[in-house]
PDB file of C-alpha atoms in Angstrom:
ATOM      1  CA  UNK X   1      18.325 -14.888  39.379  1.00 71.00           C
ATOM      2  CA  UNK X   2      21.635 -14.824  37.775  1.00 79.00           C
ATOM      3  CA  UNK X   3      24.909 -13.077  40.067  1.00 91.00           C
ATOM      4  CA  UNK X   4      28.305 -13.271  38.071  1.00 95.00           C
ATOM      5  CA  UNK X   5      31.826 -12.447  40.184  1.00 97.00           C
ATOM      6  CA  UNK X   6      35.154 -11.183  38.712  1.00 98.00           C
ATOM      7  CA  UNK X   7      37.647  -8.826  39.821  1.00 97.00           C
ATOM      8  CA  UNK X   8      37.307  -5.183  39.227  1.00 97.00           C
ATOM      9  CA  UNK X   9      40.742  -4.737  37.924  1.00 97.00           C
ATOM     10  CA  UNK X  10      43.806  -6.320  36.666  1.00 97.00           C
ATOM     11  CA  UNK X  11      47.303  -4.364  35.514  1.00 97.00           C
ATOM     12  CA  UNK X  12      50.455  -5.909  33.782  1.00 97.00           C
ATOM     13  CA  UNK X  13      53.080  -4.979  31.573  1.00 97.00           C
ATOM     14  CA  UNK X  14      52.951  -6.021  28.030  1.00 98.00           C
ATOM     15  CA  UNK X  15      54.035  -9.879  26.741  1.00 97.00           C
ATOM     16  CA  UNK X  16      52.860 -10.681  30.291  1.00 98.00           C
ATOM     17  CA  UNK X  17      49.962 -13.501  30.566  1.00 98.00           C
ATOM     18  CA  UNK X  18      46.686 -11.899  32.588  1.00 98.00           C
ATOM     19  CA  UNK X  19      44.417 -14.534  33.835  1.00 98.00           C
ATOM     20  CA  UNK X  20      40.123 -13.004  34.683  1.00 98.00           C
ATOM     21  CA  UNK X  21      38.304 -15.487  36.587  1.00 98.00           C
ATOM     22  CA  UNK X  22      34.731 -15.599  36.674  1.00 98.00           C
ATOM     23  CA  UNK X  23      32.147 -17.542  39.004  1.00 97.00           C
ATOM     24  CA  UNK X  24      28.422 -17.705  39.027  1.00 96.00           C
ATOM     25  CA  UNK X  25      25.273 -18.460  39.568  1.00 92.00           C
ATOM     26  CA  UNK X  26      22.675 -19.357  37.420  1.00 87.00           C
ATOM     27  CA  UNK X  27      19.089 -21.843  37.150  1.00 81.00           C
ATOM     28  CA  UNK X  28      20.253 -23.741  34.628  1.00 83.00           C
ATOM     29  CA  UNK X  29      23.427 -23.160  31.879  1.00 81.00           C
ATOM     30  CA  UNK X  30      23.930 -22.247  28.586  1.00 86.00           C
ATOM     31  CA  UNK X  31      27.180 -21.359  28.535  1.00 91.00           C
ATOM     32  CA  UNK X  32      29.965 -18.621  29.525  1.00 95.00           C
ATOM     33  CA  UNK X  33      30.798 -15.985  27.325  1.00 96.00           C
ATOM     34  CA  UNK X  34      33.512 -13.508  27.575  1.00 98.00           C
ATOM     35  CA  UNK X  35      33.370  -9.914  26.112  1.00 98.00           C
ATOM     36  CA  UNK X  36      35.819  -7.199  25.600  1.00 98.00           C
ATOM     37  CA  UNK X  37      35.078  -3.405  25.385  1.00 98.00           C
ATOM     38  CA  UNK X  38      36.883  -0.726  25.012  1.00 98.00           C
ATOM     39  CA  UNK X  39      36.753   2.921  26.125  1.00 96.00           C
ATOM     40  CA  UNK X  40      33.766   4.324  24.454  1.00 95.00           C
ATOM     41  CA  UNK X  41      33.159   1.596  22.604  1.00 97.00           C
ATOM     42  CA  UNK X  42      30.583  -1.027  22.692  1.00 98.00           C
ATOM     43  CA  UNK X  43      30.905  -4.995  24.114  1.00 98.00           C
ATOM     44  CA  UNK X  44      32.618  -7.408  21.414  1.00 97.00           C
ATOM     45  CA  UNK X  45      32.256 -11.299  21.918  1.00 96.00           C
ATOM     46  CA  UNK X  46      35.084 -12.814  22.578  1.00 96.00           C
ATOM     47  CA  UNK X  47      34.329 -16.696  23.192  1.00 95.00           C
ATOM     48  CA  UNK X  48      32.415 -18.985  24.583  1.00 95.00           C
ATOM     49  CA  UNK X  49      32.180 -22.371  26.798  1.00 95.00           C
ATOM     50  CA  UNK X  50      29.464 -24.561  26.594  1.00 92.00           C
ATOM     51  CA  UNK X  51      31.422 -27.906  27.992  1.00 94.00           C
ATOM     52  CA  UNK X  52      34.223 -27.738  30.295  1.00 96.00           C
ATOM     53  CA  UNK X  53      37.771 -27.713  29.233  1.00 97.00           C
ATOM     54  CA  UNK X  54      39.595 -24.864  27.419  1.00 97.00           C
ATOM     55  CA  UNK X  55      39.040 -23.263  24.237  1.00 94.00           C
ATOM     56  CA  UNK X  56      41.864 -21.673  22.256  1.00 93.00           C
ATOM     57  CA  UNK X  57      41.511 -18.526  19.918  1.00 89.00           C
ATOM     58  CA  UNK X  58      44.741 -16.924  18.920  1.00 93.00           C
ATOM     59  CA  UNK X  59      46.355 -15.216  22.002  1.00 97.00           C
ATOM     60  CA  UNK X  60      42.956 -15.409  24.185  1.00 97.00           C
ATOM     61  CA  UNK X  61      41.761 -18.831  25.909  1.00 97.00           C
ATOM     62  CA  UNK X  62      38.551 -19.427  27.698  1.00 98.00           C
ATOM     63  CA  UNK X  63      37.840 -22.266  30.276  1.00 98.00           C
ATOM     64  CA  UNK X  64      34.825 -23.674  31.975  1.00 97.00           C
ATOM     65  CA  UNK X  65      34.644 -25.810  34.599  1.00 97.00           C
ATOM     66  CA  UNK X  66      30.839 -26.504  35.136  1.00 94.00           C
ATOM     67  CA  UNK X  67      30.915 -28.209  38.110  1.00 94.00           C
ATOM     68  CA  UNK X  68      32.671 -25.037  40.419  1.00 95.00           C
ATOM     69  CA  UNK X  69      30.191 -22.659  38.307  1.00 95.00           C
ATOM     70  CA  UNK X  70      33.705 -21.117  37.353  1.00 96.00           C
ATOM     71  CA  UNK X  71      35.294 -20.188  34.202  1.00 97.00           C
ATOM     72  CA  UNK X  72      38.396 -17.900  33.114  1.00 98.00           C
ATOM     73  CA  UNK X  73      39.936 -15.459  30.468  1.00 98.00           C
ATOM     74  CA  UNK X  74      43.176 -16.224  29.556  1.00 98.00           C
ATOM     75  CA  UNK X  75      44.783 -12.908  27.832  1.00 98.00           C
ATOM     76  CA  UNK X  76      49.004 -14.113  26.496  1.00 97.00           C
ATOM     77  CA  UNK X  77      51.353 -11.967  25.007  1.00 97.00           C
ATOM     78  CA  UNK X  78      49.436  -9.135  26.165  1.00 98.00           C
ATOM     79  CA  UNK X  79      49.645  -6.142  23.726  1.00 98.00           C
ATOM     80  CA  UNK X  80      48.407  -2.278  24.805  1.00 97.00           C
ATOM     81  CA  UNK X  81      45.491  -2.495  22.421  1.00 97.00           C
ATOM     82  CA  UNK X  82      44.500  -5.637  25.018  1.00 98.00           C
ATOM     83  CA  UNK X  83      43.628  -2.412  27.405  1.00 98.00           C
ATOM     84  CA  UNK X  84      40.254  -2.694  27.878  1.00 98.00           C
ATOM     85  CA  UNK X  85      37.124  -3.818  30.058  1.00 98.00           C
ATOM     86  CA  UNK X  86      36.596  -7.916  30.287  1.00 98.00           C
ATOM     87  CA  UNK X  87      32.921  -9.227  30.778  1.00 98.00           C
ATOM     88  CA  UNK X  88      31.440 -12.969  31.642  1.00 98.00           C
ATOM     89  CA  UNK X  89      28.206 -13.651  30.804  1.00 96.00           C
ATOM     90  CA  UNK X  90      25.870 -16.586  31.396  1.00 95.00           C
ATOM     91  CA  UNK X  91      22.545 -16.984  29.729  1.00 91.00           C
ATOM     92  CA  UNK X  92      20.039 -18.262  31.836  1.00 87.00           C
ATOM     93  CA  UNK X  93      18.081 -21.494  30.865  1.00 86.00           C
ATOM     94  CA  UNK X  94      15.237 -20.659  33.135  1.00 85.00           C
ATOM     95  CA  UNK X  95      14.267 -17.192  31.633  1.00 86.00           C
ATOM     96  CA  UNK X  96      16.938 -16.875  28.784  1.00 88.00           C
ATOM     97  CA  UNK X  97      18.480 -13.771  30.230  1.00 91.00           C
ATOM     98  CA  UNK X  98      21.792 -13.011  29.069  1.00 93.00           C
ATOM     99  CA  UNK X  99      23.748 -11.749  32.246  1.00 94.00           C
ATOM    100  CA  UNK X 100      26.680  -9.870  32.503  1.00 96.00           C
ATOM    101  CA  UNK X 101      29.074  -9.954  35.224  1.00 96.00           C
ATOM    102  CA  UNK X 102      30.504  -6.145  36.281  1.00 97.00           C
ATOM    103  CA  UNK X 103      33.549  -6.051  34.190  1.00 97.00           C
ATOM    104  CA  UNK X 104      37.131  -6.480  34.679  1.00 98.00           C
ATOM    105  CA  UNK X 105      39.075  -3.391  33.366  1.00 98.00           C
ATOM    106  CA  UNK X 106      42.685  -4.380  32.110  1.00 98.00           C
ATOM    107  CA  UNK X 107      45.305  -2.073  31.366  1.00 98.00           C
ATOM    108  CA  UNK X 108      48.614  -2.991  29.973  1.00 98.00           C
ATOM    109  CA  UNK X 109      51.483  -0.931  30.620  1.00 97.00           C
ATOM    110  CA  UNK X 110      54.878  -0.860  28.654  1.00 93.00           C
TER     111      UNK X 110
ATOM    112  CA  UNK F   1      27.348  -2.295   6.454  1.00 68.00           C
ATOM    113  CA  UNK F   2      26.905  -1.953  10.162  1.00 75.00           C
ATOM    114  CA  UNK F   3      25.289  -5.151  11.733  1.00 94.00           C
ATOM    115  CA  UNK F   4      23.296  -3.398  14.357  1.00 98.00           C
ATOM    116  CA  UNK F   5      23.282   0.494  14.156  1.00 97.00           C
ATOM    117  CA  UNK F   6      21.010   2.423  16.673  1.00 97.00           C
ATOM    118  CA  UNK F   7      20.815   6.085  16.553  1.00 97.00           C
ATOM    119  CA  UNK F   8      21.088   8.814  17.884  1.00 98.00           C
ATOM    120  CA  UNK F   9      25.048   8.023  19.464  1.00 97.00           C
ATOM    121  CA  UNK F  10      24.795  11.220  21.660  1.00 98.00           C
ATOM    122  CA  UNK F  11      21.497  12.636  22.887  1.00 98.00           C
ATOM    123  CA  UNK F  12      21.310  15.545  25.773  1.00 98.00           C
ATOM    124  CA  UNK F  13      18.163  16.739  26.635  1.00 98.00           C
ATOM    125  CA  UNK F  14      16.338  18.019  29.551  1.00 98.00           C
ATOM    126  CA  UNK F  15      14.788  16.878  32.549  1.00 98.00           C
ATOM    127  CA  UNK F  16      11.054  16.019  31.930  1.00 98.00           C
ATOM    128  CA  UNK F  17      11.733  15.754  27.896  1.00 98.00           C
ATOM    129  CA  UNK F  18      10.931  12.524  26.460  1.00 98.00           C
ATOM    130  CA  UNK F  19      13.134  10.907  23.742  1.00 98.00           C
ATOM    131  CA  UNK F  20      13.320   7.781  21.806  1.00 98.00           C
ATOM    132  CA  UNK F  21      16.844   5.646  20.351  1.00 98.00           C
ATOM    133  CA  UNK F  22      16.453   3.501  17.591  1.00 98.00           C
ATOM    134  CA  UNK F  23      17.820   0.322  16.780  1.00 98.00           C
ATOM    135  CA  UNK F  24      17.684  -2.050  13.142  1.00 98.00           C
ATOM    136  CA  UNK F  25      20.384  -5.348  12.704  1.00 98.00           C
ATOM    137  CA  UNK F  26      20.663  -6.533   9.557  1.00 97.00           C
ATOM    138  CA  UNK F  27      21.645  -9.791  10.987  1.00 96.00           C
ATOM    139  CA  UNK F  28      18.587 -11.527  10.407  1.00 96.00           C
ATOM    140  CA  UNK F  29      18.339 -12.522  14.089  1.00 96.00           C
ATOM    141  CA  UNK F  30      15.859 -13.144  16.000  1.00 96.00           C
ATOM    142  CA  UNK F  31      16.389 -11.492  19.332  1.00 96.00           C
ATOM    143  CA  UNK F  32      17.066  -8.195  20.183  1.00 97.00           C
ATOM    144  CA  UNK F  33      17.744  -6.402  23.495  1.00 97.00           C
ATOM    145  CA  UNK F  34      18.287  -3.088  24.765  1.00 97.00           C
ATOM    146  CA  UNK F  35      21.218  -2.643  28.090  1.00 97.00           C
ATOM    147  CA  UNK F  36      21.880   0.246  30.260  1.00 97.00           C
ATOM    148  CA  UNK F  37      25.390   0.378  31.383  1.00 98.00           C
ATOM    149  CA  UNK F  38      25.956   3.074  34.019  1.00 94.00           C
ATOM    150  CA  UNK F  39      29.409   5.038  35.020  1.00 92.00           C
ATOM    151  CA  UNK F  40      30.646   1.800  36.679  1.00 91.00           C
ATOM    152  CA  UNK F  41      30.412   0.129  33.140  1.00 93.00           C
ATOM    153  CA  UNK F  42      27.622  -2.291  34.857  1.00 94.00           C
ATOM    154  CA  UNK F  43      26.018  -4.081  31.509  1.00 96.00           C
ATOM    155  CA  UNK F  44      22.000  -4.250  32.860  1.00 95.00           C
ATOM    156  CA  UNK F  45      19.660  -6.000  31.063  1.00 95.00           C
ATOM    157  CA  UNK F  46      16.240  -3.901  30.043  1.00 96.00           C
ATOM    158  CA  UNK F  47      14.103  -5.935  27.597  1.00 95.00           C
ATOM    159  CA  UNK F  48      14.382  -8.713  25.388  1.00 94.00           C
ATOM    160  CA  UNK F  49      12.398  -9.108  22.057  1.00 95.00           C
ATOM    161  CA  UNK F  50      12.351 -12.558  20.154  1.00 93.00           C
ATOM    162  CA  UNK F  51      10.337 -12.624  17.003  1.00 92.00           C
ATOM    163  CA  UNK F  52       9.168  -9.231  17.595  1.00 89.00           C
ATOM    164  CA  UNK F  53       7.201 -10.514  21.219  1.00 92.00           C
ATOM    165  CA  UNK F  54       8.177  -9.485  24.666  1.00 92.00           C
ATOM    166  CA  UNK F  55      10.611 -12.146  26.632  1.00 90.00           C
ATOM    167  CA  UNK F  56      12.432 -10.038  28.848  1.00 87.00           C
ATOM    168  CA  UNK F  57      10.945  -6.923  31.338  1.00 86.00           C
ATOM    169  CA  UNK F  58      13.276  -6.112  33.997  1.00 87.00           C
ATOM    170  CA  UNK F  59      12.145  -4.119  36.285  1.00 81.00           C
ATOM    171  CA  UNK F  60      12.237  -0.778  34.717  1.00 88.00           C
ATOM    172  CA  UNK F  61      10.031   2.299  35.233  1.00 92.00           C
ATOM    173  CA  UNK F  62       6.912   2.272  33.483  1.00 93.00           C
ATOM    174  CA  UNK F  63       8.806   5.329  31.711  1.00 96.00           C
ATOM    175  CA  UNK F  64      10.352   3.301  29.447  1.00 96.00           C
ATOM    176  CA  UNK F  65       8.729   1.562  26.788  1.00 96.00           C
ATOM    177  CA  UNK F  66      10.192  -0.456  23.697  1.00 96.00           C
ATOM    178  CA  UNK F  67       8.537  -0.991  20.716  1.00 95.00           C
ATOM    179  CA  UNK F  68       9.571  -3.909  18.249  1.00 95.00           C
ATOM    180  CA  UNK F  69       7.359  -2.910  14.691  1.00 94.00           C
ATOM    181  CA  UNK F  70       9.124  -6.594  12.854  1.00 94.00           C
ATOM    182  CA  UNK F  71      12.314  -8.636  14.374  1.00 93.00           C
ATOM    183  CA  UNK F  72      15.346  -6.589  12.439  1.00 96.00           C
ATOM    184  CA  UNK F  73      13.731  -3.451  14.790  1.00 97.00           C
ATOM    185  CA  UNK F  74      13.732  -2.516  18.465  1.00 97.00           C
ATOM    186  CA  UNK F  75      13.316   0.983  19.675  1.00 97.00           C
ATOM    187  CA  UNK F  76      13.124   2.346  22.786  1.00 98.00           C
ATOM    188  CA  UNK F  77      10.552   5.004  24.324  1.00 97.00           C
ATOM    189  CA  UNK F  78      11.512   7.461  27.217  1.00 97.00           C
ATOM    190  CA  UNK F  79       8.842   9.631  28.959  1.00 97.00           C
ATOM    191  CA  UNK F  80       9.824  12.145  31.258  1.00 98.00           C
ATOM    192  CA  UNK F  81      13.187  11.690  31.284  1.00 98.00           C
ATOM    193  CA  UNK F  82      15.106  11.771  35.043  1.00 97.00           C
ATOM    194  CA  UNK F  83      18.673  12.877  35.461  1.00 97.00           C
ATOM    195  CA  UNK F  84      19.232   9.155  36.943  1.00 95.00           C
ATOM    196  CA  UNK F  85      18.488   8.164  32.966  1.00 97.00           C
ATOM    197  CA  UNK F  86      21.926   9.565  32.029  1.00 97.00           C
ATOM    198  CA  UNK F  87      23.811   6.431  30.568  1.00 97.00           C
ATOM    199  CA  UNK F  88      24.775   4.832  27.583  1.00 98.00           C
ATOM    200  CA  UNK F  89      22.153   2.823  26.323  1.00 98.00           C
ATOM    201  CA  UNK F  90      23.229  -0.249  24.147  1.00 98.00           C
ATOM    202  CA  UNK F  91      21.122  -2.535  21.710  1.00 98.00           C
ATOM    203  CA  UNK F  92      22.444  -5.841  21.113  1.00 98.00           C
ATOM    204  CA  UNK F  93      21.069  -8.726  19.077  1.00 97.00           C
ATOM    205  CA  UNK F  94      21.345 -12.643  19.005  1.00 96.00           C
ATOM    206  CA  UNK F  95      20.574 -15.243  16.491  1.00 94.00           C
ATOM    207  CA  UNK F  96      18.146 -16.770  19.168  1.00 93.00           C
ATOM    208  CA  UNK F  97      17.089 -16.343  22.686  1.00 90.00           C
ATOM    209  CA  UNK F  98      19.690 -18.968  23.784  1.00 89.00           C
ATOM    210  CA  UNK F  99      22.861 -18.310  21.797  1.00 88.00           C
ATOM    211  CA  UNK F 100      25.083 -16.310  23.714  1.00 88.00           C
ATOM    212  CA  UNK F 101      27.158 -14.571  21.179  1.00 93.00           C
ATOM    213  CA  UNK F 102      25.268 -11.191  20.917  1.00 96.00           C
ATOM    214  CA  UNK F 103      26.064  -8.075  18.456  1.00 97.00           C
ATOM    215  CA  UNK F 104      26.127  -5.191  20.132  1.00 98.00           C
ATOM    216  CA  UNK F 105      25.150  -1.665  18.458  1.00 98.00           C
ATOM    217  CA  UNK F 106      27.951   1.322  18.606  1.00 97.00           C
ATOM    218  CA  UNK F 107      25.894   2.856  21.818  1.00 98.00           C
ATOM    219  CA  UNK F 108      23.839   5.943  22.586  1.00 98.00           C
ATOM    220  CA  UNK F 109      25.186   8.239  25.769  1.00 98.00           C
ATOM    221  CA  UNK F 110      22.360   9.830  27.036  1.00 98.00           C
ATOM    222  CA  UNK F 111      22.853  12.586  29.093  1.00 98.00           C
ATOM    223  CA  UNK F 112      19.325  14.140  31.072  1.00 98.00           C
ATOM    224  CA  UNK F 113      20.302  17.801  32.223  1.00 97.00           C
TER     225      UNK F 113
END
């Protein structure tokens, strides 16, 4: 089976630069994903890793490292509308589940 | 146009009633999937559909039954509903069963009295 760690919660103020790490485990890899939700909302998709190294999207980053089954979400410039829960997710190559890990809930403060 | 709309949103009932959500995308993906997330916000897996067959059963009670009539539709069957049902119940779809960017519908809180 799939198990997927991050931290329950993370607070900072806002312009401050949040880092959510993730590690797992997995048989076989298709990638990490990161989602965001927010209060009463449902999951978004944020990005996605399928080879190591760091992808970029506007203030967010993402980063894989396959090898220490670990990735992270990189949140900059952190606004209050960035208040919300974080997910990884892996998809399984051995029975295509797509696994989620138990959320990381952010919250910005002024 | 909503990409994947499932309906009711809100949906109280009582113990021992039986109920059914329904969920269309008008993606054009392949896979659909229905998740439970509980008070903690825990995102578990139920089913999987690709191409309107059976992928993913998780073990769920026997209460619960999907029903996928063609790929753009996945509903979801509850008999004798439990006050340990009470969650929000999400559909989500993908373009396949490997692609991990999934659309997730707006969410329907169930609450069992």
């Amino acid at each position: 089976g799939q198990s997927l760690e991050q931290p329950s919660e993370v607070t900072a103020v806002e312009g401050a630069i949040v880092q959510i790490n993730c590690t797992y485990q997995t048989s076989g890899f298709y990638g990490l994903s990161w989602y965001q939700q927010h209060d009463g909302g449902a999951p978004t998709f944020l990005s996605y890793n399928a080879l190591d190294g760091l992808e970029e999207t506007g203030r967010f980053s993402s980063f894989l490292s396959r090898s220490d089954s670990y990735g992270y979400l990189l949140l900059q410039e952190l606004q209050m509308k960035d208040s919300a829960s974080y997910f990884c997710a892996v998809r399984s190559a051995a029975d295509y589940k797509l696994s989620f890990g138990a959320g990381t809930t952010v919250t910005v403060r002024a | 146009d909503t990409a994947v709309s499932q309906t009711p949103k809100y949906l109280v009932t009582q113990m021992g009633n039986d109920k059914s959500i329904k969920c269309e995308q008008n993606l054009g993906h392949d896979t659909m999937y229905w998740y439970k997330q509980d008070s903690k916000k825990f995102l578990k897996i139920m089913f999987s559909y690709n191409n309107k067959e059976l992928i993913i059963n998780e073990t769920v009670p026997n209460r619960f039954s999907p029903k996928s009539p063609d790929k753009a539709h996945l509903n979801l069957h509850i008999n004798s509903l439990e006050l340990g049902d009470s969650a929000v119940y999400f559909c989500a779809s993908s373009q396949d069963h490997v692609n991990t960017e999934a659309f997730f519908g707006q969410g329907t809180r169930l609450t069992v009295v």
